[in-house]
C-alpha positions as protocol buffer text, in pm:
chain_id: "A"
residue {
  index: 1
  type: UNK
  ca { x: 1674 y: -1196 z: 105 }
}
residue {
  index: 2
  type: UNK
  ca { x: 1602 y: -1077 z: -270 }
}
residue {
  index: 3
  type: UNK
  ca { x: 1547 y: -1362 z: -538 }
}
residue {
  index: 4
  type: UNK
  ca { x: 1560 y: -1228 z: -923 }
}
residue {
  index: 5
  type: UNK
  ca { x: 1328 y: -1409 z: -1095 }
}
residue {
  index: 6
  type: UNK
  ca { x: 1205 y: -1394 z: -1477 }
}
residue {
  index: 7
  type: UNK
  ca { x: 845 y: -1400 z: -1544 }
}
residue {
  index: 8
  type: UNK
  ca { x: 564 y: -1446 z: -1865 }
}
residue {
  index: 9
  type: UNK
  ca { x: 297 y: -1218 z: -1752 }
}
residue {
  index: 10
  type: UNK
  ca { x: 247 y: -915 z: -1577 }
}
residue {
  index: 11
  type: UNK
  ca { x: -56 y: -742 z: -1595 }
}
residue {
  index: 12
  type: UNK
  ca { x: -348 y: -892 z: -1436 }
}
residue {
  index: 13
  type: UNK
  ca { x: -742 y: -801 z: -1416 }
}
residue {
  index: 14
  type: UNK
  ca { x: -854 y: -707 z: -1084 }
}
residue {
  index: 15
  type: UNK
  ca { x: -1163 y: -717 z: -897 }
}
residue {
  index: 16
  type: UNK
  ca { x: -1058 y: -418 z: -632 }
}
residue {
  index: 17
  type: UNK
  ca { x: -1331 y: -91 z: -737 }
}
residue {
  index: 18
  type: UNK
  ca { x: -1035 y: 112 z: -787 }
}
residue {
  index: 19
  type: UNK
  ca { x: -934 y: -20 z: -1133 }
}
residue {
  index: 20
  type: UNK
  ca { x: -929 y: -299 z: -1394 }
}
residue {
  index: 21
  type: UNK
  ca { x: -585 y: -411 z: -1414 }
}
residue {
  index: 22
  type: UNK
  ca { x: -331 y: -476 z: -1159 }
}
residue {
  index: 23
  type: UNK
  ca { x: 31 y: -471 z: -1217 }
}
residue {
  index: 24
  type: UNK
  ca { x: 298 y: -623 z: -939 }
}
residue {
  index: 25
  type: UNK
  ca { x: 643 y: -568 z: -980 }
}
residue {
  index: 26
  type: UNK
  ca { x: 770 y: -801 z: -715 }
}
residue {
  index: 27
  type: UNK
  ca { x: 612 y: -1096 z: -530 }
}
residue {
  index: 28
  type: UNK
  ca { x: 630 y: -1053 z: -120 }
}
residue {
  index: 29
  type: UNK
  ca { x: 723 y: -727 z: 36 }
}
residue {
  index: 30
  type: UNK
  ca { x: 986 y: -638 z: 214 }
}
residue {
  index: 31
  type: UNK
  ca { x: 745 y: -436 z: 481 }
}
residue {
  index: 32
  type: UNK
  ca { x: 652 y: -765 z: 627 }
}
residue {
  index: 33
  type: UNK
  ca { x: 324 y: -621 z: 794 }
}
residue {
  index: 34
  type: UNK
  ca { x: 212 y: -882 z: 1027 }
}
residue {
  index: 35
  type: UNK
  ca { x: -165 y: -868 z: 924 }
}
residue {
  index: 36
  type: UNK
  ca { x: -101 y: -900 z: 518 }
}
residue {
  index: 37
  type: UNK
  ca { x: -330 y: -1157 z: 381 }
}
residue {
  index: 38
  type: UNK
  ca { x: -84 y: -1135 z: 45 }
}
residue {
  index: 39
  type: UNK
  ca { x: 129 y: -1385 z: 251 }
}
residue {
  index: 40
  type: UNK
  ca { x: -68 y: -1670 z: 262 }
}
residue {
  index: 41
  type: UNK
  ca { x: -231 y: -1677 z: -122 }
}
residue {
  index: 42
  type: UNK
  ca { x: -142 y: -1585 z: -459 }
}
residue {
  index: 43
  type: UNK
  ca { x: 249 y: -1658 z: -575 }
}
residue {
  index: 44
  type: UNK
  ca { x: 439 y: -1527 z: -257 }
}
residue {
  index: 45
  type: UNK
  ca { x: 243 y: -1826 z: -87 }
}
residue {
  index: 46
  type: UNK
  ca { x: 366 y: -2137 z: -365 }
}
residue {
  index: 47
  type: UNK
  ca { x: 748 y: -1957 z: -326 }
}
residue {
  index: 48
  type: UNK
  ca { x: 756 y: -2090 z: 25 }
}
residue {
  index: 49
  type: UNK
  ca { x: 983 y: -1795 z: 166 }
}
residue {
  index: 50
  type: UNK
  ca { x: 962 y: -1598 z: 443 }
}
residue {
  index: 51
  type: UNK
  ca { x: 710 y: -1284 z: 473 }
}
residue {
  index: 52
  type: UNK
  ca { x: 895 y: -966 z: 534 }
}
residue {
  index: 53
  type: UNK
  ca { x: 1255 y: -1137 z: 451 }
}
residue {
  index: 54
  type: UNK
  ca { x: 1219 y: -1271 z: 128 }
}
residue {
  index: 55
  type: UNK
  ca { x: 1114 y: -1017 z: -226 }
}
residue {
  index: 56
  type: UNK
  ca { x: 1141 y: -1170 z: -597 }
}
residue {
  index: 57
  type: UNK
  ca { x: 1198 y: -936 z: -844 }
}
residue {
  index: 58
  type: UNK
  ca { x: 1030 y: -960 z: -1149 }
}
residue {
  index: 59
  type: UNK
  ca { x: 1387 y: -860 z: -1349 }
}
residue {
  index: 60
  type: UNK
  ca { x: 1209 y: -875 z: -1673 }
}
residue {
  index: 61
  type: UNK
  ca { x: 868 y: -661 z: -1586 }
}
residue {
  index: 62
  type: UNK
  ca { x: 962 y: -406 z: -1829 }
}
residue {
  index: 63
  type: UNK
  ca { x: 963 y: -622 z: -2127 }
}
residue {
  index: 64
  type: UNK
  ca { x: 682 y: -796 z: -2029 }
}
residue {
  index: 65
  type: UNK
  ca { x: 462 y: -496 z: -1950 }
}
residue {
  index: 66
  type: UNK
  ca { x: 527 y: -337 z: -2265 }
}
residue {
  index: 67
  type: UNK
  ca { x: 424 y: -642 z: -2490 }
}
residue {
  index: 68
  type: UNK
  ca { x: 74 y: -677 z: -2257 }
}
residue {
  index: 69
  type: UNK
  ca { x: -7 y: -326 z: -2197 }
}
residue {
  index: 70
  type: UNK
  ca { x: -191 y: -289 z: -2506 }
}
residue {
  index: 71
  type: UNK
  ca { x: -447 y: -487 z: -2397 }
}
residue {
  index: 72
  type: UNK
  ca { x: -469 y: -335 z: -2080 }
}
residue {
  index: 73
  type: UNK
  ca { x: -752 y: -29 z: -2168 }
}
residue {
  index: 74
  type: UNK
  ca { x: -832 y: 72 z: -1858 }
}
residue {
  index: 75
  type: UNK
  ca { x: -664 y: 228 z: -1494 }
}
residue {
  index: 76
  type: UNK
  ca { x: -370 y: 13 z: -1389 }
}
residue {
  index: 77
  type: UNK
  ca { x: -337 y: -26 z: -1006 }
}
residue {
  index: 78
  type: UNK
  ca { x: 36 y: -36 z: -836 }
}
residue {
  index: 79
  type: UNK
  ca { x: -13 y: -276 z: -662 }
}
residue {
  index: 80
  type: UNK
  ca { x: -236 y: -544 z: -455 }
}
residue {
  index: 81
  type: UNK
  ca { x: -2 y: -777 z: -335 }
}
residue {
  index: 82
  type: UNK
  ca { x: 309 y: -626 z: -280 }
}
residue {
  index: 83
  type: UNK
  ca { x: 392 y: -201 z: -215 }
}
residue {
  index: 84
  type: UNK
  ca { x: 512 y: -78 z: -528 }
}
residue {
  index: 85
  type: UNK
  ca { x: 768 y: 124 z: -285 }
}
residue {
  index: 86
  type: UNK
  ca { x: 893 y: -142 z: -64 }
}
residue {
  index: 87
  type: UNK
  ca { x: 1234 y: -89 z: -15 }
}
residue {
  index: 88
  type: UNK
  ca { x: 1410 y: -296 z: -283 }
}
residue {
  index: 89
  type: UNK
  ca { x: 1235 y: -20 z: -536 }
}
residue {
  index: 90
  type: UNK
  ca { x: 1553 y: 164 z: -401 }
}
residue {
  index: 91
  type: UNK
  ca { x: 1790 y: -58 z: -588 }
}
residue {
  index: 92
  type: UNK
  ca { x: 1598 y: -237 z: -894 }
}
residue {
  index: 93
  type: UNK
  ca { x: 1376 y: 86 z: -956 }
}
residue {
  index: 94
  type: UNK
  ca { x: 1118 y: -179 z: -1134 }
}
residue {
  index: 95
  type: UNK
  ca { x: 820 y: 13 z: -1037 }
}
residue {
  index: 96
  type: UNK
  ca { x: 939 y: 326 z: -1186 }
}
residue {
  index: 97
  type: UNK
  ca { x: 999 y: 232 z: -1503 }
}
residue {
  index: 98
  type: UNK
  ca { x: 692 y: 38 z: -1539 }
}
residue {
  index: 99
  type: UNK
  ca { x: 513 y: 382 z: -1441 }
}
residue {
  index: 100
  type: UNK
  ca { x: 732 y: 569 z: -1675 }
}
residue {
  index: 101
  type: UNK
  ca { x: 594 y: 327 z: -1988 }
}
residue {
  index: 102
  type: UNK
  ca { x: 230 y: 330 z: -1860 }
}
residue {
  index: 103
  type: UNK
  ca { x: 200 y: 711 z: -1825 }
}
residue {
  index: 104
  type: UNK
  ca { x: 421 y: 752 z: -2184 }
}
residue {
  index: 105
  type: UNK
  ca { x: 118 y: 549 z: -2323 }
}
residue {
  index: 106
  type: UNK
  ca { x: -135 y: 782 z: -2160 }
}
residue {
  index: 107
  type: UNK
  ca { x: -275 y: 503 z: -1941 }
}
residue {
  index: 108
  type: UNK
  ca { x: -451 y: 594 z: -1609 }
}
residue {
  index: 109
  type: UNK
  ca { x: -299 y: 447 z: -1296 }
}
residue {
  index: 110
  type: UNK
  ca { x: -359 y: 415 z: -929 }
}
residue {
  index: 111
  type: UNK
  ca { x: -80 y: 383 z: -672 }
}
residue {
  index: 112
  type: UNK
  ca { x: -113 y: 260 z: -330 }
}
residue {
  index: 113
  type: UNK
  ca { x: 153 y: 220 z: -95 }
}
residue {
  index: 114
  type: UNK
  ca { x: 244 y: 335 z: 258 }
}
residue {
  index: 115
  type: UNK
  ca { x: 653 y: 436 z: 131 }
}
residue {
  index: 116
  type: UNK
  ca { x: 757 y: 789 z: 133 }
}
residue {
  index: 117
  type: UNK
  ca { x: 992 y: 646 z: -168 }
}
residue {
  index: 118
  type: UNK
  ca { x: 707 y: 763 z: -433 }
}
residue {
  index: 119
  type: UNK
  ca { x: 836 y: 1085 z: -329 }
}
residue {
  index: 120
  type: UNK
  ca { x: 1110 y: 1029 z: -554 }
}
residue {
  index: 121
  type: UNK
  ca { x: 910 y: 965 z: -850 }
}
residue {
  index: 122
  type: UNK
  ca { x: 730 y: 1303 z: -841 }
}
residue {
  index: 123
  type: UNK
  ca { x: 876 y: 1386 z: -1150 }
}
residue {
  index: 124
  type: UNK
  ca { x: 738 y: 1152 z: -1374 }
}
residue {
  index: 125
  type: UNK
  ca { x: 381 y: 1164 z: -1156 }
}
residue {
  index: 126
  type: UNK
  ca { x: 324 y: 1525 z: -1165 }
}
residue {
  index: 127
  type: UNK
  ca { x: 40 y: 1694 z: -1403 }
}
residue {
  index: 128
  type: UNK
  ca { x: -24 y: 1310 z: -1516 }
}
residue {
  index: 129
  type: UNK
  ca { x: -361 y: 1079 z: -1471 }
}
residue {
  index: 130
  type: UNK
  ca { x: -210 y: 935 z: -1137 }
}
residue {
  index: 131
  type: UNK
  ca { x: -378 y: 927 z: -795 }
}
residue {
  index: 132
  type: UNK
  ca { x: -173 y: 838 z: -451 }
}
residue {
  index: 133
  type: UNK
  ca { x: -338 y: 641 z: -178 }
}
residue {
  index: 134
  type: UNK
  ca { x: -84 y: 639 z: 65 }
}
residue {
  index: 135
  type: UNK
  ca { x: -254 y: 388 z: 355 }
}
residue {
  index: 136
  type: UNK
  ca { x: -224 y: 535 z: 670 }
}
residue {
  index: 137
  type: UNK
  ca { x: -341 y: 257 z: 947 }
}
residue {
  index: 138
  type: UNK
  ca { x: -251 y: 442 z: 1258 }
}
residue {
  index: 139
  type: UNK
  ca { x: -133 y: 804 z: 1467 }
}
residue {
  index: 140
  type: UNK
  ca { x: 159 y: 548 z: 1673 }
}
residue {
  index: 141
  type: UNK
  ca { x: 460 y: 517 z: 1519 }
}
residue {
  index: 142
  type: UNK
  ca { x: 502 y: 231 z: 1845 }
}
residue {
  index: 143
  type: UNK
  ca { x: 221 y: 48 z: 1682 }
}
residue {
  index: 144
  type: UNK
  ca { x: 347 y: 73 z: 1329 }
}
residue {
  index: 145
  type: UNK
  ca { x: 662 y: -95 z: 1430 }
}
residue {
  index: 146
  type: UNK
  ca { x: 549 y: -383 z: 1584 }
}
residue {
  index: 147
  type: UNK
  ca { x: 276 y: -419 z: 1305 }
}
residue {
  index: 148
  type: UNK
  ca { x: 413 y: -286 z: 1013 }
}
residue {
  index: 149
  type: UNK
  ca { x: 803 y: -239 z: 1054 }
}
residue {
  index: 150
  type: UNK
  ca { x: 981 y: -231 z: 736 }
}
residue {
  index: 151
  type: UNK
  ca { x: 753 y: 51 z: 650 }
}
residue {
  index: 152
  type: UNK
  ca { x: 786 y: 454 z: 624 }
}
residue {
  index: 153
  type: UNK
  ca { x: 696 y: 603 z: 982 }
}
residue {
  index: 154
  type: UNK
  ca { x: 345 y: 732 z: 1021 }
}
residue {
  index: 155
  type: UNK
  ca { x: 536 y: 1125 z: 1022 }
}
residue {
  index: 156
  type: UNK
  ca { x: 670 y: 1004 z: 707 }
}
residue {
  index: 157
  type: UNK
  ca { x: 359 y: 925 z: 559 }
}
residue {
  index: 158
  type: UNK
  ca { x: 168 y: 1242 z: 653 }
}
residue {
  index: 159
  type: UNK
  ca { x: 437 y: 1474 z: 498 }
}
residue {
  index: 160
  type: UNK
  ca { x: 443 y: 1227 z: 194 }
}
residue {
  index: 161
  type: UNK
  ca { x: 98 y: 1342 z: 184 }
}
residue {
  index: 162
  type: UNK
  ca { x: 138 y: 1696 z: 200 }
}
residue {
  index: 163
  type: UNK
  ca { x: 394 y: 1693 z: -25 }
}
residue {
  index: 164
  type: UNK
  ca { x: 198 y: 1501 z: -310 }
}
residue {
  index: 165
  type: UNK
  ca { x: -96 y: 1762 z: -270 }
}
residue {
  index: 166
  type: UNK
  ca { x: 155 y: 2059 z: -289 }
}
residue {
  index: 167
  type: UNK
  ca { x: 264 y: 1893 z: -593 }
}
residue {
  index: 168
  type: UNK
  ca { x: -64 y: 1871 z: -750 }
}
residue {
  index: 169
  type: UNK
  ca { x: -72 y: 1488 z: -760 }
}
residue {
  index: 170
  type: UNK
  ca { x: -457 y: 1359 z: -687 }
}
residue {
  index: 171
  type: UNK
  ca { x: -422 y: 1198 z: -321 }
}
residue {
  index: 172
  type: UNK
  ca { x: -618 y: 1045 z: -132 }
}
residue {
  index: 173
  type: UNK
  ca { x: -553 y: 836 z: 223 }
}
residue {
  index: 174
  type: UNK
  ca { x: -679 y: 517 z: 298 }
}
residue {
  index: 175
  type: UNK
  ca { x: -681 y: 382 z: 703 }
}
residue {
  index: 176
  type: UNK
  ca { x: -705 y: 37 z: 669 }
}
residue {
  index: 177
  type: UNK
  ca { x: -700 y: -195 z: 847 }
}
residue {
  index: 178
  type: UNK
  ca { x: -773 y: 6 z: 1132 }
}
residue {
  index: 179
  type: UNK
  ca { x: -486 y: -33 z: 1391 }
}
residue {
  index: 180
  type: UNK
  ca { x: -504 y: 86 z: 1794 }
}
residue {
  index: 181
  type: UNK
  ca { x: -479 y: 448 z: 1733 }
}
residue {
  index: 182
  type: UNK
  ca { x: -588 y: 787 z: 1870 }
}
residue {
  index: 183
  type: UNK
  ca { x: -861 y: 828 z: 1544 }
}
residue {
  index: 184
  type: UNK
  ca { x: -889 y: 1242 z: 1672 }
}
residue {
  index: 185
  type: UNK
  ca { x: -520 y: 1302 z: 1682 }
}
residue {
  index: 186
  type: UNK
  ca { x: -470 y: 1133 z: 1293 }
}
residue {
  index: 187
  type: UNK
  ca { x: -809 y: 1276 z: 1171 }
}
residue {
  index: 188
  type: UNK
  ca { x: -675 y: 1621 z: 1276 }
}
residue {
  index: 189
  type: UNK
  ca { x: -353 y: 1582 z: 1108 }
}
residue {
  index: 190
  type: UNK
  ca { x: -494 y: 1445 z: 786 }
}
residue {
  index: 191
  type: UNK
  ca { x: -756 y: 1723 z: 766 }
}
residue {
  index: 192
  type: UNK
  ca { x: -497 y: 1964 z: 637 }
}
residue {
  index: 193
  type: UNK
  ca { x: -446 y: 1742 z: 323 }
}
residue {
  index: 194
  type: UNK
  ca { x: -712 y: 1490 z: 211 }
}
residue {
  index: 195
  type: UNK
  ca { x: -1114 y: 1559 z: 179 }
}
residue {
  index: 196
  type: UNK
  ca { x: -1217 y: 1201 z: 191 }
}
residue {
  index: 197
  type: UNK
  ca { x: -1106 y: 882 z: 360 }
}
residue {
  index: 198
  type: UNK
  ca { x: -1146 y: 504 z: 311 }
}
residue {
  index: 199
  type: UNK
  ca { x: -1131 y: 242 z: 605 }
}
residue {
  index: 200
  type: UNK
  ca { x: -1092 y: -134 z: 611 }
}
residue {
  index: 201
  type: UNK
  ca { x: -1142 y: -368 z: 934 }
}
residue {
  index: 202
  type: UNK
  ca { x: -898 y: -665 z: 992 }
}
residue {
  index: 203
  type: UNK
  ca { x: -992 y: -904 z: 750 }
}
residue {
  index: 204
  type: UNK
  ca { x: -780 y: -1154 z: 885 }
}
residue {
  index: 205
  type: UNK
  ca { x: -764 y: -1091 z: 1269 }
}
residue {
  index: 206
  type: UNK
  ca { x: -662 y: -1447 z: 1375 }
}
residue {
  index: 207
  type: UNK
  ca { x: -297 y: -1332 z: 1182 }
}
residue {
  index: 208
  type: UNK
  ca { x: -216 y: -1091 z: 1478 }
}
residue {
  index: 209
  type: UNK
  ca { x: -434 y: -1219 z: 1776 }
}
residue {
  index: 210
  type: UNK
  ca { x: -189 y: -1337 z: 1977 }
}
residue {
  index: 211
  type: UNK
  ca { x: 53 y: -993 z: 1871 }
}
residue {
  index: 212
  type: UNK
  ca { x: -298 y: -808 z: 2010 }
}
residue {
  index: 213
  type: UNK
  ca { x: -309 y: -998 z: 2342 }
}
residue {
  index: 214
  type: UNK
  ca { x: 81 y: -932 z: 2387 }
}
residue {
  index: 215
  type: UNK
  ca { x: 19 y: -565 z: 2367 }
}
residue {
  index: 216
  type: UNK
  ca { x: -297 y: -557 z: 2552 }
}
residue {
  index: 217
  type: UNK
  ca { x: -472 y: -440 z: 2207 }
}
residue {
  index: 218
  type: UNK
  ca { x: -729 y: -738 z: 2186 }
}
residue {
  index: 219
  type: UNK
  ca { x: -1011 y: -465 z: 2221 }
}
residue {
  index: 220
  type: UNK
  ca { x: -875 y: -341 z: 1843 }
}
residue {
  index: 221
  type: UNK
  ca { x: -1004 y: -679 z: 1717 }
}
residue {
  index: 222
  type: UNK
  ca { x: -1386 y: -626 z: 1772 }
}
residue {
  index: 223
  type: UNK
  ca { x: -1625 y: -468 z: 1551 }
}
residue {
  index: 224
  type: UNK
  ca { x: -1766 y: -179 z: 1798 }
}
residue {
  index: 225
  type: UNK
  ca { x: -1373 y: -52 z: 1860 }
}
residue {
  index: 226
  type: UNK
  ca { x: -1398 y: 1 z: 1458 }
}
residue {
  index: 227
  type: UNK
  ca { x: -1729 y: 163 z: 1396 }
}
residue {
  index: 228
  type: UNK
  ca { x: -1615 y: 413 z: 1672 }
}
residue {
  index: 229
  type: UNK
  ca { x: -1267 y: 514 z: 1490 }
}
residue {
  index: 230
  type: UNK
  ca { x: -1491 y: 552 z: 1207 }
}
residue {
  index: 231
  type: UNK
  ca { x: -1733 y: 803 z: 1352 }
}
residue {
  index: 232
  type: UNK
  ca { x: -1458 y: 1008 z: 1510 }
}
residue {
  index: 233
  type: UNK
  ca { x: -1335 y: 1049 z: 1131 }
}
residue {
  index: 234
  type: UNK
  ca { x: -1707 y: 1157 z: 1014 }
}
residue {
  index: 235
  type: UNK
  ca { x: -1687 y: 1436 z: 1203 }
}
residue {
  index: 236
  type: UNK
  ca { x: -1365 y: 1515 z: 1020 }
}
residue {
  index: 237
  type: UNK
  ca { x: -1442 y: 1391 z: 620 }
}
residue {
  index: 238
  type: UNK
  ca { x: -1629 y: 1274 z: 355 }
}
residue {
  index: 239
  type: UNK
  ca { x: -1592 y: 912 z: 495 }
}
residue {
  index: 240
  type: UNK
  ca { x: -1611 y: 617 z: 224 }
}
């Protein structure tokens, strides 16, 4: 269910490595991935909706961002608590614009989403100071749609990969959290594209521990199953 929604701020500081300032264009995502910790804090939490089902657009972003972004000096992440490509980008095309006004102002920005949708934005990302993590948490499209199933398939994903680096956009992919997963068969596929990787764990197992035990996948939840994914991809990349 999409809620419009007008808001007085936009741009936020951030305390991820990546960058300084953090822009969301809408608050929950329609992806619903079961193990998003962006469900239970922050504003998606105090709008008392439904993960996965319920998105609220910020329908005045544009305005807002354009009044704050002078302010904002350093690289601009899209986005920490939402994907900047979930799939009511198709319609409202909020993420987009925003881009279109931070790159016009020669600001440096980092997008990270697992949608095959920033595909459609090449045009505006192309020979610009914009880098693509597109998070890549498993080789099992079977996993990723019990776990994360409004999102782009995993195929999807890889060729959104290749076809960022054959358009000369900086990418990068990041595997995290770590989902059950054959870590030679994805390692081998991402090889072609990416030099380095970044990983996350579960943060937040107890979200999908009973999901895990359904699927026989409770092995996925403990720390060894992790470090060995990991040192499968060493042999592989750079590994951050």
């Amino acid at each position: 269910m999409v809620h419009e929604i007008l808001i007085r701020k936009l741009i936020s500081q951030t305390k991820i490595p990546i960058a300084r300032y953090v822009v969301n264009p809408y608050i929950g995502c329609g992806h619903g991935c079961k193990y998003c910790y962006a469900q239970f804090i922050g504003p998606f939490k105090s709008m008392k909706g439904i993960w996965g089902r319920d998105v609220y657009v910020k329908l005045n972003a544009t305005e807002v961002f354009e009044k704050e972004l002078y302010r904002a000096k350093g690289k601009i992440l899209f986005s920490s608590v939402c994907d900047p490509y979930q799939p009511v980008e198709r319609k409202y095309q909020l993420t987009r614009r925003l881009l279109e006004i931070a790159l016009n102002h020669y600001r440096t920005v980092h997008i990270l989403t697992k949608s095959s949708l920033v595909l459609r934005d090449l045009d505006i990302l192309k020979n610009k100071a914009v880098t693509v993590t597109v998070t890549i948490t498993t080789d099992d499209d079977r996993v990723r749609k019990v776990l994360e199933p409004g999102a782009s398939s995993i195929e999807e994903r890889i060729e959104t990969v290749k076809k960022l680096k054959e358009a000369g956009v900086d990418v990068s992919v990041f595997v995290g959290p770590i989902l059950p997963m054959n870590p030679e068969k994805l390692a081998s596929k991402l090889t072609k594209f990416v030099d380095k990787i970044s990983f996350d764990r579960m943060n937040y197992p107890w979200f999908v521990e009973e999901i895990y035990r359904k699927y026989n996948w409770t092995r996925w939840l403990n720390e060894d199953k992790v470090n060995e994914v990991v040192e499968v991809f060493r042999k592989f990349f750079d590994v951050e």
